[in-house]
Short mmCIF file of C-alpha atoms in Angstrom, two decimals:
data_model
loop_
_atom_site.label_atom_id
_atom_site.label_comp_id
_atom_site.label_asym_id
_atom_site.label_seq_id
_atom_site.Cartn_x
_atom_site.Cartn_y
_atom_site.Cartn_z
CA GLY Q 504 83.78 83.08 119.99
CA HIS Q 505 82.70 86.54 118.80
CA MET Q 506 79.45 86.61 120.78
CA ALA Q 507 80.86 84.90 123.88
CA GLY Q 508 83.71 87.41 124.03
CA LEU Q 509 81.38 90.37 123.80
CA LEU Q 510 79.10 88.85 126.45
CA ALA Q 511 82.11 88.49 128.73
CA ALA Q 512 83.01 92.15 128.13
CA ALA Q 513 79.39 93.10 128.79
CA LYS Q 514 79.46 91.31 132.15
CA ILE Q 515 82.62 93.10 133.21
CA LEU Q 516 81.43 96.51 132.01
CA HIS Q 517 78.06 96.08 133.72
CA LYS Q 518 79.75 95.44 137.04
CA GLN Q 519 81.84 98.58 136.54
CA ARG Q 520 79.09 100.72 135.01
CA ALA Q 521 79.11 103.25 137.83
CA LYS Q 522 82.74 104.05 137.01
CA ILE Q 523 82.36 104.39 133.23
CA ALA Q 524 82.40 108.04 132.14
CA GLY Q 525 80.44 107.56 128.94
CA ILE Q 526 78.08 105.31 127.00
CA VAL Q 527 79.05 101.97 125.52
CA LYS Q 528 76.86 100.24 122.96
CA LEU Q 529 77.42 96.51 122.43
CA VAL Q 530 76.34 95.29 119.00
CA PHE Q 531 75.44 91.59 118.74
CA GLN Q 532 75.22 91.43 114.99
CA PRO Q 533 73.62 88.44 113.24
CA ALA Q 534 74.07 87.11 109.70
CA GLU Q 535 77.73 87.89 109.05
CA GLU Q 536 78.13 84.86 106.78
CA GLY Q 537 76.79 86.16 103.50
CA LEU Q 538 73.59 87.99 104.45
CA GLY Q 539 75.16 91.28 105.53
CA GLY Q 540 73.78 91.69 109.02
CA ALA Q 541 75.96 94.77 109.59
CA ARG Q 542 74.42 96.58 106.65
CA ALA Q 543 70.90 95.78 107.89
CA MET Q 544 71.68 96.98 111.41
CA ILE Q 545 73.15 100.23 110.10
CA ALA Q 546 70.03 100.75 107.97
CA ASP Q 547 67.94 100.20 111.12
CA GLY Q 548 69.88 102.99 112.87
CA VAL Q 549 72.17 101.07 115.20
CA LEU Q 550 74.82 103.79 114.91
CA GLU Q 551 72.42 106.71 115.34
CA ASP Q 552 70.30 108.18 118.12
CA GLY Q 553 67.01 106.34 118.30
CA PRO Q 554 65.38 103.08 119.38
CA CYS Q 555 68.74 101.29 119.20
CA GLY Q 556 70.23 103.68 121.76
CA PRO Q 557 72.49 106.73 121.48
CA ARG Q 558 74.69 107.60 118.52
CA GLY Q 559 77.97 105.75 118.28
CA ASP Q 560 81.09 107.79 117.52
CA ALA Q 561 83.55 104.91 116.93
CA VAL Q 562 83.33 101.17 116.32
CA TYR Q 563 85.66 98.34 117.31
CA GLY Q 564 85.40 94.68 116.38
CA LEU Q 565 87.48 91.52 116.60
CA HIS Q 566 87.79 88.09 115.04
CA PRO Q 567 89.28 85.06 116.83
CA TRP Q 568 92.05 83.79 114.57
CA SER Q 569 92.95 80.11 114.66
CA TYR Q 570 96.03 80.59 112.48
CA ASP Q 571 98.02 82.46 115.15
CA ALA Q 572 99.11 81.57 118.64
CA LEU Q 573 97.05 82.32 121.70
CA GLY Q 574 98.32 85.57 123.21
CA ASP Q 575 98.93 87.34 119.90
CA ILE Q 576 96.82 90.38 119.04
CA LEU Q 577 97.06 91.22 115.34
CA CYS Q 578 96.17 94.77 114.41
CA SER Q 579 97.46 97.05 111.65
CA ALA Q 580 96.38 100.01 109.54
CA GLY Q 581 95.08 99.68 105.99
CA PRO Q 582 93.07 96.88 104.41
CA VAL Q 583 92.90 93.79 106.61
CA MET Q 584 90.18 91.74 104.89
CA ALA Q 585 89.17 91.58 101.24
CA ALA Q 586 86.10 92.41 99.21
CA SER Q 587 84.10 89.22 98.67
CA ASP Q 588 82.14 88.68 95.44
CA ARG Q 589 80.28 85.66 94.09
CA PHE Q 590 79.84 84.44 90.56
CA ASP Q 591 77.51 81.93 88.93
CA ILE Q 592 78.25 80.72 85.42
CA ASP Q 593 75.73 78.68 83.41
CA VAL Q 594 77.33 76.75 80.55
CA TYR Q 595 74.92 75.53 77.87
CA GLY Q 596 75.67 73.02 75.15
CA LYS Q 597 73.73 70.49 73.11
CA GLY Q 598 73.27 67.08 74.65
CA GLY Q 599 73.28 63.66 73.09
CA HIS Q 600 74.38 60.06 73.43
CA GLY Q 601 77.87 59.50 74.80
CA ALA Q 602 78.60 57.15 71.92
CA ALA Q 603 77.65 59.72 69.28
CA PRO Q 604 79.35 63.05 70.14
CA GLN Q 605 79.08 64.35 66.60
CA GLY Q 606 76.46 67.07 66.39
CA THR Q 607 76.57 67.76 70.12
CA VAL Q 608 78.18 70.51 72.17
CA ASP Q 609 79.54 68.93 75.34
CA ALA Q 610 78.84 71.34 78.19
CA ILE Q 611 81.27 69.49 80.48
CA VAL Q 612 84.16 69.99 78.05
CA GLU Q 613 83.06 73.59 77.58
CA ALA Q 614 82.92 74.11 81.36
CA ALA Q 615 86.34 72.53 81.79
CA SER Q 616 87.75 75.13 79.40
CA VAL Q 617 86.05 77.87 81.40
CA VAL Q 618 87.53 76.68 84.71
CA THR Q 619 91.02 76.34 83.25
CA SER Q 620 90.88 79.78 81.64
CA LEU Q 621 89.43 81.49 84.72
CA HIS Q 622 92.44 80.41 86.73
CA THR Q 623 94.77 82.33 84.43
CA ILE Q 624 93.12 85.67 85.19
CA VAL Q 625 94.87 86.44 88.49
CA SER Q 626 98.22 85.02 87.35
CA ARG Q 627 98.25 86.79 83.97
CA ASN Q 628 95.97 89.84 84.18
CA VAL Q 629 96.40 91.15 87.73
CA ASP Q 630 99.55 93.07 88.63
CA PRO Q 631 101.70 90.61 90.64
CA LEU Q 632 102.30 93.36 93.20
CA GLU Q 633 98.54 93.52 93.87
CA ASN Q 634 96.28 90.94 95.53
CA GLY Q 635 93.49 88.95 93.96
CA VAL Q 636 91.86 85.56 94.27
CA LEU Q 637 89.48 83.67 92.00
CA THR Q 638 88.25 80.33 93.30
CA VAL Q 639 85.83 77.90 91.70
CA GLY Q 640 84.04 76.32 94.63
CA MET Q 641 81.31 74.27 92.92
CA ILE Q 642 80.75 72.67 89.54
CA ASN Q 643 77.62 70.68 88.81
CA GLY Q 644 76.52 69.00 85.59
CA GLY Q 645 75.66 65.75 83.93
CA CYS Q 646 72.97 63.16 84.64
CA ASN Q 647 74.44 59.82 83.54
CA TYR Q 648 77.71 58.17 82.55
CA ASN Q 649 76.76 57.71 78.90
CA VAL Q 650 74.97 61.00 78.25
CA ILE Q 651 76.63 64.12 76.84
CA CYS Q 652 75.67 66.92 79.19
CA ASP Q 653 73.88 70.05 77.95
CA HIS Q 654 74.19 72.23 81.09
CA VAL Q 655 76.82 72.83 83.76
CA ARG Q 656 76.75 75.40 86.55
CA ILE Q 657 79.99 76.81 87.95
CA THR Q 658 79.97 78.83 91.18
CA GLY Q 659 82.79 80.54 92.99
CA THR Q 660 84.20 83.62 94.66
CA CYS Q 661 86.49 86.52 93.79
CA ARG Q 662 88.49 88.47 96.37
CA SER Q 663 90.34 91.76 96.10
CA PHE Q 664 91.42 94.79 98.11
CA LYS Q 665 91.21 97.43 95.37
CA PRO Q 666 88.30 98.31 93.04
CA GLU Q 667 90.58 98.30 89.98
CA VAL Q 668 91.62 94.71 90.67
CA GLN Q 669 88.00 93.75 91.29
CA GLU Q 670 86.91 95.24 87.96
CA THR Q 671 89.82 93.67 86.05
CA ILE Q 672 88.84 90.23 87.29
CA LYS Q 673 85.17 90.78 86.46
CA ALA Q 674 85.89 92.08 82.95
CA ARG Q 675 88.27 89.24 82.13
CA MET Q 676 85.70 86.71 83.35
CA HIS Q 677 83.22 88.08 80.81
CA ASN Q 678 85.88 87.85 78.08
CA VAL Q 679 86.72 84.26 79.00
CA CYS Q 680 83.07 83.19 78.97
CA CYS Q 681 82.40 84.81 75.60
CA GLY Q 682 85.56 83.35 74.07
CA VAL Q 683 85.01 79.81 75.32
CA ALA Q 684 81.37 79.83 74.21
CA ALA Q 685 82.40 80.94 70.73
CA ALA Q 686 85.16 78.34 70.53
CA HIS Q 687 82.87 75.46 71.50
CA GLY Q 688 79.70 76.63 69.77
CA GLY Q 689 77.79 76.80 73.03
CA ARG Q 690 76.35 79.54 75.20
CA ILE Q 691 77.60 80.84 78.53
CA GLU Q 692 75.90 83.23 80.95
CA LEU Q 693 77.85 84.92 83.76
CA GLU Q 694 76.21 86.51 86.80
CA TYR Q 695 78.68 88.46 88.92
CA LYS Q 696 77.40 89.58 92.32
CA TYR Q 697 79.24 92.20 94.36
CA GLY Q 698 79.45 91.22 98.01
CA TYR Q 699 81.08 92.76 101.05
CA PRO Q 700 83.53 95.63 100.51
CA PRO Q 701 87.06 95.32 101.90
CA THR Q 702 87.53 95.82 105.63
CA VAL Q 703 89.89 98.76 105.99
CA ASN Q 704 91.41 100.20 109.16
CA ALA Q 705 91.56 103.72 107.76
CA TYR Q 706 92.10 105.57 111.04
CA PRO Q 707 95.63 105.15 112.47
CA GLU Q 708 94.53 106.71 115.75
CA CYS Q 709 91.98 103.90 116.23
CA VAL Q 710 94.61 101.28 115.42
CA ALA Q 711 96.82 102.91 118.06
CA VAL Q 712 94.00 102.64 120.61
CA VAL Q 713 93.72 98.88 120.01
CA ASN Q 714 97.48 98.31 120.13
CA SER Q 715 97.85 100.34 123.31
CA ALA Q 716 95.02 98.44 125.00
CA SER Q 717 96.40 95.11 123.78
CA ALA Q 718 99.85 95.91 125.14
CA ARG Q 719 98.34 96.22 128.61
CA ILE Q 720 96.78 92.76 128.27
CA VAL Q 721 99.36 90.65 126.40
CA GLY Q 722 102.50 92.80 126.41
CA VAL Q 723 104.07 94.95 123.72
CA ALA Q 724 105.88 92.03 122.08
CA ASN Q 725 102.60 90.23 121.36
CA CYS Q 726 100.53 93.04 119.88
CA GLY Q 727 100.57 95.28 116.83
CA LYS Q 728 101.44 92.45 114.49
CA PRO Q 729 100.17 92.98 110.94
CA GLN Q 730 97.42 90.75 109.63
CA LYS Q 731 95.97 90.79 106.13
CA THR Q 732 93.75 88.07 104.73
CA MET Q 733 91.66 87.48 101.61
CA GLY Q 734 88.84 86.40 103.89
CA ALA Q 735 85.94 88.82 104.16
CA GLU Q 736 83.88 90.38 106.92
CA ASP Q 737 80.82 92.63 106.88
CA PHE Q 738 82.24 94.72 109.72
CA SER Q 739 83.54 96.61 106.68
CA TYR Q 740 80.18 98.43 106.56
CA PHE Q 741 80.64 99.72 110.11
CA LEU Q 742 84.11 101.02 109.22
CA GLN Q 743 82.65 102.83 106.22
CA ALA Q 744 80.16 104.55 108.52
CA ARG Q 745 82.37 105.41 111.52
CA PRO Q 746 86.02 105.64 112.55
CA GLY Q 747 87.17 102.43 114.18
CA CYS Q 748 89.33 99.35 113.98
CA PHE Q 749 89.00 95.63 113.33
CA PHE Q 750 91.57 93.29 114.85
CA PHE Q 751 92.35 89.60 115.32
CA VAL Q 752 92.91 87.59 118.49
CA GLY Q 753 95.23 84.59 118.17
CA ALA Q 754 93.35 81.42 119.07
CA ALA Q 755 95.35 78.48 117.68
CA LEU Q 756 95.40 75.21 119.57
CA PRO Q 757 98.66 73.24 119.84
CA GLY Q 758 99.29 70.68 117.12
CA ASP Q 759 97.97 70.57 113.57
CA PRO Q 760 96.20 73.70 112.27
CA ARG Q 761 92.43 73.73 112.64
CA PRO Q 762 91.52 76.60 110.33
CA HIS Q 763 88.26 78.44 109.88
CA HIS Q 764 85.65 77.02 107.49
CA LYS Q 765 87.02 73.48 107.69
CA SER Q 766 85.38 70.41 109.20
CA VAL Q 767 88.15 70.19 111.81
CA PHE Q 768 87.83 73.83 112.92
CA ASP Q 769 88.52 74.44 116.60
CA PHE Q 770 90.12 77.19 118.67
CA ASP Q 771 91.52 77.86 122.12
CA GLU Q 772 88.63 79.22 124.15
CA ASP Q 773 91.00 81.25 126.33
CA ALA Q 774 91.04 83.63 123.37
CA ILE Q 775 87.48 84.59 124.32
CA LEU Q 776 88.69 86.04 127.61
CA LEU Q 777 91.62 87.79 125.94
CA GLY Q 778 89.33 89.44 123.42
CA ALA Q 779 86.93 90.52 126.15
CA SER Q 780 89.81 91.96 128.15
CA VAL Q 781 91.02 93.99 125.18
CA PHE Q 782 87.50 95.34 124.60
CA VAL Q 783 87.22 96.42 128.24
CA GLN Q 784 90.63 98.07 128.13
CA ILE Q 785 89.70 99.93 124.93
CA ILE Q 786 86.64 101.35 126.70
CA ARG Q 787 88.71 102.43 129.70
CA ASP Q 788 91.30 104.08 127.48
CA ILE Q 789 88.81 105.91 125.27
CA ILE Q 790 86.22 107.22 127.68
CA GLY Q 791 88.04 106.82 130.99
CA GLN Q 792 86.60 106.20 134.41
CA LYS Q 793 84.82 108.41 136.89
#
């Protein structure tokens, strides 16, 4: 949806290029899902004068959003998507026969204590008026039904909007791992990897540009709605480098929800044309026509 929408905007803008009183750079960024394509493109000079074209003064991006109805444009100031970090925890015990647990350290039991304790961090250590998420997404260990396991790996993600929340979660994770290891007589290693920073619409004037353009496309009643999610997006790097705005285009199909990152994901493809129309209107409003 992202690429198709920008291609549609490109087609429209190309047809109208003689009337555009400025320069528009369209950025088809790869590797958003985890590899940080935005950061690599910025390092290669996509926002500066050079082989990638002229310097960009402002950046605008969108995300089709299958949670909201087609025709809604969601755009608000402040943080709109969270920082996304990853953790890997290796839990080590001492294996043995399942019928003779004495003298062993069961890494599965140890890991179970880790998972249970990790899920108290947000509920008991983060201010309830703040936002934080800790999710265990994978747990792998054991080799047979009658063998006491000596190693389990736990992998997951942490999300936050503020650095202080991010650091609280990280510090408490270290405390939990040390405490559980000591209690069980095992060993636990935590690797915490910082990922994308939060996506923040820090320039109200850029938010106003999007909402004004959206109002022309979908009407005032359907634009300017706030949207804040613990999902993450590496467009955050562009917004750290330039003024701009990131917004969401409602793309839900009728019936049961078909959310992002699920096997049943789907969206209303008419949202592609809406997003393209908003992009074109933003260009007209910012740099005008000859």
